[in-house]
PDB file of C-alpha atoms in Angstrom:
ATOM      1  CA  UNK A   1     -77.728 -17.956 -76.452  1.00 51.00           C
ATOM      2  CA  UNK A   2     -79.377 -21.408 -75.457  1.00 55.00           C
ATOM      3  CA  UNK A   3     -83.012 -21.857 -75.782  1.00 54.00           C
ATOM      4  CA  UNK A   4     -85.134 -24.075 -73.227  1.00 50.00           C
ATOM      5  CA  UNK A   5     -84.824 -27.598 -74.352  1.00 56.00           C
ATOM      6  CA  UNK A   6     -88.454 -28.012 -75.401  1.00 64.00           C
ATOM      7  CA  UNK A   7     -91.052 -28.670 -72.584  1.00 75.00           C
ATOM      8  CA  UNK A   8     -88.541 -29.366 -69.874  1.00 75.00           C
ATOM      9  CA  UNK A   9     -87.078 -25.834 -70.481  1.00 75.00           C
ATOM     10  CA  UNK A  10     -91.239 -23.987 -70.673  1.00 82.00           C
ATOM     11  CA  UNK A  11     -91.865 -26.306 -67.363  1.00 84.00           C
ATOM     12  CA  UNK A  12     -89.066 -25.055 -65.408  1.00 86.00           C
ATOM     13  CA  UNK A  13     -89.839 -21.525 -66.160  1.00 84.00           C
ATOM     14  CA  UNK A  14     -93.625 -21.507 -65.837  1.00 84.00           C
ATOM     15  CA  UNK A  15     -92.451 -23.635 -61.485  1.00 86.00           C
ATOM     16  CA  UNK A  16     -89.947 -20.247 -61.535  1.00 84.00           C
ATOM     17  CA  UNK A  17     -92.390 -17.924 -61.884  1.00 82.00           C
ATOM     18  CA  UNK A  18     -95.463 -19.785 -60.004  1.00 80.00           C
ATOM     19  CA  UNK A  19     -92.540 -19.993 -56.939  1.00 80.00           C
ATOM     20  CA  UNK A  20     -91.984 -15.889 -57.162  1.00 76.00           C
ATOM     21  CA  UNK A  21     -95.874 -15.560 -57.401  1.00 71.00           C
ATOM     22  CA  UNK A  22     -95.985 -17.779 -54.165  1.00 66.00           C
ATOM     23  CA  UNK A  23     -93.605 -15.819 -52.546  1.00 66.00           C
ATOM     24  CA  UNK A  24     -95.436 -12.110 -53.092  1.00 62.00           C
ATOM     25  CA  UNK A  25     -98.296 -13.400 -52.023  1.00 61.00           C
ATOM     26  CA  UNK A  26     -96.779 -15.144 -48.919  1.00 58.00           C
ATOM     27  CA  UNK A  27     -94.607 -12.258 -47.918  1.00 56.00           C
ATOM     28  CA  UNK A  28     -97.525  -9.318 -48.599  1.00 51.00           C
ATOM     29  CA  UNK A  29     -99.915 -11.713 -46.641  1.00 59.00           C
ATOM     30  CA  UNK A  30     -99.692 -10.718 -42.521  1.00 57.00           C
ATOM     31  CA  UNK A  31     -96.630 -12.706 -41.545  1.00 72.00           C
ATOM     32  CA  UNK A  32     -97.470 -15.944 -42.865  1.00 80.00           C
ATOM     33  CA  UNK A  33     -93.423 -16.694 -43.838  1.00 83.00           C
ATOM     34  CA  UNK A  34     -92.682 -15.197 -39.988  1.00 89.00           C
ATOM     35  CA  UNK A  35     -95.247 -17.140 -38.051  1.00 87.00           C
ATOM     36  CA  UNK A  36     -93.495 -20.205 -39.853  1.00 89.00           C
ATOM     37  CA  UNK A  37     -90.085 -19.044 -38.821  1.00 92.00           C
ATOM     38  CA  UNK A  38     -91.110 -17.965 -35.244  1.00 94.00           C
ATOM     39  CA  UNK A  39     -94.239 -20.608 -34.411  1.00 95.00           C
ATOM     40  CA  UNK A  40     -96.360 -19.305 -30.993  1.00 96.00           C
ATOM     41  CA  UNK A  41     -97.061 -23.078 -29.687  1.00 96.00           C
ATOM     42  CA  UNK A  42     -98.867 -23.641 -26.607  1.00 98.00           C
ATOM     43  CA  UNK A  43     -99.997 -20.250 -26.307  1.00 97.00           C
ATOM     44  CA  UNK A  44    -102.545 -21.007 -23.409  1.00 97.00           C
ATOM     45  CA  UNK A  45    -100.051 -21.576 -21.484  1.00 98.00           C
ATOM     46  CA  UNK A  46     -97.847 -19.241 -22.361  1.00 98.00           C
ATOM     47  CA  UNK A  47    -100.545 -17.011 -21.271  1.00 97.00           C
ATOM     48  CA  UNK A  48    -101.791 -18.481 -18.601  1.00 98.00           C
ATOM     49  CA  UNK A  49     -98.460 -18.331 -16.828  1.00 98.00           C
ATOM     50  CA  UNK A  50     -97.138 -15.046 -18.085  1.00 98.00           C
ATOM     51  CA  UNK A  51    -100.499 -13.358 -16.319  1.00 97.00           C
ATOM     52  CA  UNK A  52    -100.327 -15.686 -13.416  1.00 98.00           C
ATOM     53  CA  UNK A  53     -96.398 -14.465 -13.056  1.00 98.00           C
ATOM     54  CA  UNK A  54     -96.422 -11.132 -14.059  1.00 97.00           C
ATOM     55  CA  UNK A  55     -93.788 -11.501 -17.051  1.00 98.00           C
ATOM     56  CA  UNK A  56     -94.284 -10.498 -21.006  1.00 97.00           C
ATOM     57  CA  UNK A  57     -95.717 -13.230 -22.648  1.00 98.00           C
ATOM     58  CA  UNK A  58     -93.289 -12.544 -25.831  1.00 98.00           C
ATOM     59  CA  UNK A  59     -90.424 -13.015 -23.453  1.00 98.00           C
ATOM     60  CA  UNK A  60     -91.963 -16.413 -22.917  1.00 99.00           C
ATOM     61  CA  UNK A  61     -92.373 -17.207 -26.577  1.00 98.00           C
ATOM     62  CA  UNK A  62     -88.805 -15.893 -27.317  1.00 99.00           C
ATOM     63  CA  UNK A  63     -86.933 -18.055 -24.479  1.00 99.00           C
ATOM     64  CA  UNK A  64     -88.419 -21.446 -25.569  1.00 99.00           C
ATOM     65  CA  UNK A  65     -88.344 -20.293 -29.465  1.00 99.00           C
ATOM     66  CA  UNK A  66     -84.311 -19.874 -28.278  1.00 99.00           C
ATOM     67  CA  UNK A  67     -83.747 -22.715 -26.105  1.00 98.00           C
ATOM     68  CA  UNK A  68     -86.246 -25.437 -27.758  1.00 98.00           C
ATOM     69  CA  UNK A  69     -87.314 -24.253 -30.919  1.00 98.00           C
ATOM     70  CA  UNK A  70     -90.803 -25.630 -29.354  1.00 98.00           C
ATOM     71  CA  UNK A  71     -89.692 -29.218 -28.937  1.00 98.00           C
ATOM     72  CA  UNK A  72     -91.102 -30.392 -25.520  1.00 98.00           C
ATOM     73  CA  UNK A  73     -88.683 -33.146 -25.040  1.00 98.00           C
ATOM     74  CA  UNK A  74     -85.517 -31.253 -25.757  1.00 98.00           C
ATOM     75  CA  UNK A  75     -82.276 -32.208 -23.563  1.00 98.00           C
ATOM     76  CA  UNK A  76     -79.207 -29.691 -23.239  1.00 97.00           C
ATOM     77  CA  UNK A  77     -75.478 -30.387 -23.249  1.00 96.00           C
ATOM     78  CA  UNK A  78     -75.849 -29.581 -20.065  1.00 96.00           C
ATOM     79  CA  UNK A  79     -78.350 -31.521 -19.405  1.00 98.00           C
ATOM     80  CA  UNK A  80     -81.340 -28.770 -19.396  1.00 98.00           C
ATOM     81  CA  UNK A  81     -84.815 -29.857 -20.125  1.00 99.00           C
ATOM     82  CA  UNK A  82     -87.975 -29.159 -21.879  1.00 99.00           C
ATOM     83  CA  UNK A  83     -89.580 -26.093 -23.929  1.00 99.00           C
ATOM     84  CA  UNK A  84     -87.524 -23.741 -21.784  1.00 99.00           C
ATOM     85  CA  UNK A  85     -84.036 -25.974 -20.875  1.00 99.00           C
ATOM     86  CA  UNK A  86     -84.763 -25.967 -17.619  1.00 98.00           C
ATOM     87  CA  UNK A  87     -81.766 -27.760 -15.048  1.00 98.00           C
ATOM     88  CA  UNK A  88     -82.799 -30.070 -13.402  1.00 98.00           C
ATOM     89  CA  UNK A  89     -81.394 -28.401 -10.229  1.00 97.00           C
ATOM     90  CA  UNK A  90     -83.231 -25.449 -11.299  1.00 98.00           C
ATOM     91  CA  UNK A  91     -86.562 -27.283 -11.612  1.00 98.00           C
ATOM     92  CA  UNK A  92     -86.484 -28.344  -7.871  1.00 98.00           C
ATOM     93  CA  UNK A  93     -85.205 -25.403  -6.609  1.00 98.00           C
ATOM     94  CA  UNK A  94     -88.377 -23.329  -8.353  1.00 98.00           C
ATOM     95  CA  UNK A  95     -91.092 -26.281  -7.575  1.00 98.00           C
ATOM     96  CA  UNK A  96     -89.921 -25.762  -4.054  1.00 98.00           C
ATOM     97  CA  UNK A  97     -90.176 -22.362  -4.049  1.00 98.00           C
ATOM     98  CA  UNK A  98     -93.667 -22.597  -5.950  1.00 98.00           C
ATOM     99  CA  UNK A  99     -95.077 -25.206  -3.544  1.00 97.00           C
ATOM    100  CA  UNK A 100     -95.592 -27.760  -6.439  1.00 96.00           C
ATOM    101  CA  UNK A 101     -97.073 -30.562  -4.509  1.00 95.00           C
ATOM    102  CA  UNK A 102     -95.516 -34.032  -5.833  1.00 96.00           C
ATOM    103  CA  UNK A 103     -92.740 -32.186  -8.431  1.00 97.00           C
ATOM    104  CA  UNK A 104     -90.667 -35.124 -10.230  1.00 98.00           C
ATOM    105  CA  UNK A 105     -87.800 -34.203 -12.720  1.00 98.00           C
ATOM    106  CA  UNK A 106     -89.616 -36.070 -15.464  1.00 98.00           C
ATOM    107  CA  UNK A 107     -92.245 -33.329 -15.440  1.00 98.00           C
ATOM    108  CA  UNK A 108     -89.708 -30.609 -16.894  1.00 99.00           C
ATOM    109  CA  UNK A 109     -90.452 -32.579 -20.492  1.00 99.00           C
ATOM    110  CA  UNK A 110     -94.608 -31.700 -20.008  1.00 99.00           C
ATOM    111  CA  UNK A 111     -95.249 -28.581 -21.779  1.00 99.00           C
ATOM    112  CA  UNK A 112     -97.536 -26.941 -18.733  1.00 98.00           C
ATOM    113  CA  UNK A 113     -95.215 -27.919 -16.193  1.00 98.00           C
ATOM    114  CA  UNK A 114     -92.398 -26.421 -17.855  1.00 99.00           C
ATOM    115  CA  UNK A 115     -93.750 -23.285 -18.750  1.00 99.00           C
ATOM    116  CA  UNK A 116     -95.073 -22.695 -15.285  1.00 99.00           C
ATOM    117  CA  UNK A 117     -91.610 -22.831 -13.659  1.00 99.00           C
ATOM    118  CA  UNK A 118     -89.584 -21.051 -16.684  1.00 99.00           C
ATOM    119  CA  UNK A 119     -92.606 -18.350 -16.171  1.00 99.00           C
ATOM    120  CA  UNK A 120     -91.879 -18.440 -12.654  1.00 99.00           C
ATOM    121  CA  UNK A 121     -88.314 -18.399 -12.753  1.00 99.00           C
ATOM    122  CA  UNK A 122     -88.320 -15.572 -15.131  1.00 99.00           C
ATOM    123  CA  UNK A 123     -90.413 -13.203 -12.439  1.00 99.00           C
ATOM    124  CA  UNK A 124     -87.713 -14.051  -9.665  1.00 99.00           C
ATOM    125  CA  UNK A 125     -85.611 -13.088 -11.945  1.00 99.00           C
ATOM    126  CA  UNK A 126     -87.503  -9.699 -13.350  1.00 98.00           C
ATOM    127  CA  UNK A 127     -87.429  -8.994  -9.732  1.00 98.00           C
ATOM    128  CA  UNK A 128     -83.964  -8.996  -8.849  1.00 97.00           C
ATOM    129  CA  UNK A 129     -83.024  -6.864 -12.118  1.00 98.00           C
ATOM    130  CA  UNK A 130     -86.343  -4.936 -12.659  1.00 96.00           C
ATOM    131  CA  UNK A 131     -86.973  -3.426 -15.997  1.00 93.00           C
ATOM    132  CA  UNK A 132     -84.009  -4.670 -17.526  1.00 97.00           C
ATOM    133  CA  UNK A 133     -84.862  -7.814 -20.121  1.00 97.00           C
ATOM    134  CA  UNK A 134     -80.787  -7.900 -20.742  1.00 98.00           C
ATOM    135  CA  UNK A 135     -80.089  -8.954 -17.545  1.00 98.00           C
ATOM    136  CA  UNK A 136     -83.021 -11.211 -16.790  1.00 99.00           C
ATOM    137  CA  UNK A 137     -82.204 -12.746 -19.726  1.00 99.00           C
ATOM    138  CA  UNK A 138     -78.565 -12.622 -19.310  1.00 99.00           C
ATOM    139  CA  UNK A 139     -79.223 -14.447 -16.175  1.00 98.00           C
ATOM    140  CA  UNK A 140     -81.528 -17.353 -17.497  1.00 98.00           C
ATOM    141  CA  UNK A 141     -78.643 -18.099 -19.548  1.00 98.00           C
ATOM    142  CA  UNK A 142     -75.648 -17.306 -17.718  1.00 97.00           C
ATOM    143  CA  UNK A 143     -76.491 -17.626 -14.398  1.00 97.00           C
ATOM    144  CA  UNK A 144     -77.465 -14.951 -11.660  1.00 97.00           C
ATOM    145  CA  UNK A 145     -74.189 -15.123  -9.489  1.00 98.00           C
ATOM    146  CA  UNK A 146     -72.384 -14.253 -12.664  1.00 98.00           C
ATOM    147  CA  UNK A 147     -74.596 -11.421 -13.984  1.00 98.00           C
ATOM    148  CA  UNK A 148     -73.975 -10.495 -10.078  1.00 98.00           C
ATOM    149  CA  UNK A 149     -70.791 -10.640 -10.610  1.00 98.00           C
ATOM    150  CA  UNK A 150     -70.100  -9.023 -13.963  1.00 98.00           C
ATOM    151  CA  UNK A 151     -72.113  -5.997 -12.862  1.00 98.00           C
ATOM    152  CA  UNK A 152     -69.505  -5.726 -10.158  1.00 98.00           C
ATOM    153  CA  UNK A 153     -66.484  -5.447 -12.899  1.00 97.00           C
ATOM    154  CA  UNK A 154     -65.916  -2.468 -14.519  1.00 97.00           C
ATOM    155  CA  UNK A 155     -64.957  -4.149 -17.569  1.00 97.00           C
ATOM    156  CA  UNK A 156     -68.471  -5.602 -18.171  1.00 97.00           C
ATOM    157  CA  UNK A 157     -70.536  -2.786 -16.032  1.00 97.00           C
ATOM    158  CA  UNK A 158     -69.566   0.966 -16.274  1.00 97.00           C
ATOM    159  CA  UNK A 159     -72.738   1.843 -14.047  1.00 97.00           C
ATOM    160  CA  UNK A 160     -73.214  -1.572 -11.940  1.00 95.00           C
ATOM    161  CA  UNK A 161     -76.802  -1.349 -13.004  1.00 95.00           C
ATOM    162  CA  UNK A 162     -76.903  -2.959 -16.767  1.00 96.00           C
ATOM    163  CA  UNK A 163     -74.002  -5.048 -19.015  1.00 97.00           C
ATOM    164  CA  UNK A 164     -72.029  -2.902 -21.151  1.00 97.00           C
ATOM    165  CA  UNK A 165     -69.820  -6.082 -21.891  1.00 97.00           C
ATOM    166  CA  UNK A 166     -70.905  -9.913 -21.451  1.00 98.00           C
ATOM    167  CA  UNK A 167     -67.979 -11.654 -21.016  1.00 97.00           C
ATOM    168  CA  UNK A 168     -69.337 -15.495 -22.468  1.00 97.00           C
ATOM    169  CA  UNK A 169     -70.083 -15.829 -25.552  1.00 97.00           C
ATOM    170  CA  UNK A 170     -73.231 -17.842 -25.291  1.00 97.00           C
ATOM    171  CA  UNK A 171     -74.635 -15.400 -22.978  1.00 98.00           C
ATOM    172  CA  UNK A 172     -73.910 -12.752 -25.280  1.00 98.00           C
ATOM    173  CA  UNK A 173     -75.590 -14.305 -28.468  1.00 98.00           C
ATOM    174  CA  UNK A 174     -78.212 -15.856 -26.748  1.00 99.00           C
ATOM    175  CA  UNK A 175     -79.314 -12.065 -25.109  1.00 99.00           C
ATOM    176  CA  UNK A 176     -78.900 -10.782 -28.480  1.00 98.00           C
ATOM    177  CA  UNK A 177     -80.692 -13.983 -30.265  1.00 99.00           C
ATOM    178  CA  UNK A 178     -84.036 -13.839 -27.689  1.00 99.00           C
ATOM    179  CA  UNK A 179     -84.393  -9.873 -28.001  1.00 98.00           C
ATOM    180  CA  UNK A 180     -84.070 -10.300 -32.346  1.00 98.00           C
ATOM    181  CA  UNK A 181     -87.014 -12.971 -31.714  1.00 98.00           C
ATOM    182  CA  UNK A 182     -89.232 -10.502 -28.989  1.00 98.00           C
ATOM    183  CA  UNK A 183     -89.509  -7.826 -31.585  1.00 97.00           C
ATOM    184  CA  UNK A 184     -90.733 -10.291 -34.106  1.00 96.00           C
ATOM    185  CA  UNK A 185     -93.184 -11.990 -32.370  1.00 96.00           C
ATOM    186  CA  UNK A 186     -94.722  -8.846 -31.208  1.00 96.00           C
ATOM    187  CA  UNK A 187     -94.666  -8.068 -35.115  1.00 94.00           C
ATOM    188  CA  UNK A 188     -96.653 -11.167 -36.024  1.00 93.00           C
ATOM    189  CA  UNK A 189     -98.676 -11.840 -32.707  1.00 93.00           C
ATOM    190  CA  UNK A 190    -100.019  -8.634 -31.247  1.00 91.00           C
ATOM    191  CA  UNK A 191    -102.796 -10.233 -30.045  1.00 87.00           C
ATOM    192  CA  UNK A 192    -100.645 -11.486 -26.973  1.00 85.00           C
ATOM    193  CA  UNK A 193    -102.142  -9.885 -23.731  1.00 83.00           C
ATOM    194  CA  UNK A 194     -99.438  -8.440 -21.663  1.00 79.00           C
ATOM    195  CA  UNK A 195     -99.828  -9.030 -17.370  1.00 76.00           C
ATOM    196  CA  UNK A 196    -102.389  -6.190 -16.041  1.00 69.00           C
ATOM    197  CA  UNK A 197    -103.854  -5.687 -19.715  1.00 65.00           C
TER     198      UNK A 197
END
């Protein structure tokens, strides 16, 4: 059996077990690893916009933890912008919609701006598939002609009225990915005041 080679050996073990020591603490102390993992950044807004629109404000938090990781000036593939990957199609569609006086495209990378519409976009779409998170969320990613149409096809939709099957991949993970990061932030931020609280 091998001994520790002198000091370098007693160093290394006395980093070990000051690293495990770190780690209890960390992981017995409320969330602190979690809030790390899942950060709640611009949570006035967040707020703000979840009352003003009637959606859950963890929803919020989950959808730009998912689509941004909280990076303001994030650009898609597909060429989606800001905290929430908003298109830019999208983004004038909604400021039309909303009446935003003076809307530009730039304004998707400014964290308010952004929120507002994703928060707004995310009540149309809580409104065409009420109580159902799976296919409002189904739609922010894939589209709402396609959850449309995939509630149409037996394949996807034994009932019509929520997805059994979604057919893209993306979609699938990203449903999956958003409601694995809702339960966690209501874990580590209960504080967060849902609409009509």
């Amino acid at each position: 059996m091998r001994k520790p080679k002198g000091r370098k050996g007693t160093t290394r073990l006395l980093i070990f077990l000051v690293m495990i020591l770190i780690l209890v603490f960390f992981a017995d102390d409320s969330h602190v690893i979690k809030r790390r993992q899942y950060p709640l950044k611009y949570e006035n807004w967040i707020q703000k916009y979840s009352e003003e629109y009637s959606v859950d404000p963890y929803m919020v938090a989950s959808v730009i933890l998912v689509e941004s990781r909280y990076l303001p000036d994030a650009v898609s593939s597909k060429d989606a912008k800001g905290l929430m990957q908003i298109l830019p199609s999208t983004g004038e569609w909604a400021a039309g919609r909303m009446k935003l006086k003076g809307y530009q495209e730039k304004q998707l990378f400014d964290p308010e701006i952004n929120i507002q519409i994703g928060c707004w976009y995310l009540s149309f779409l809580s409104s065409q598939f009420p109580d159902n998170m799976d296919l409002v969320l189904a739609s922010y990613n894939g589209g709402i002609g396609n959850v449309n149409k995939w509630l149409t096809n037996k394949e996807c939709s034994k009932d019509g009225k929520k997805l059994d099957h979604i057919p893209y991949g993306e979609t699938r993970n990203y449903v999956v990915r958003v409601q694995e990061a809702y339960k966690i932030y209501q874990e580590v931020y209960p504080y967060l005041e849902l609409p009509g609280d």
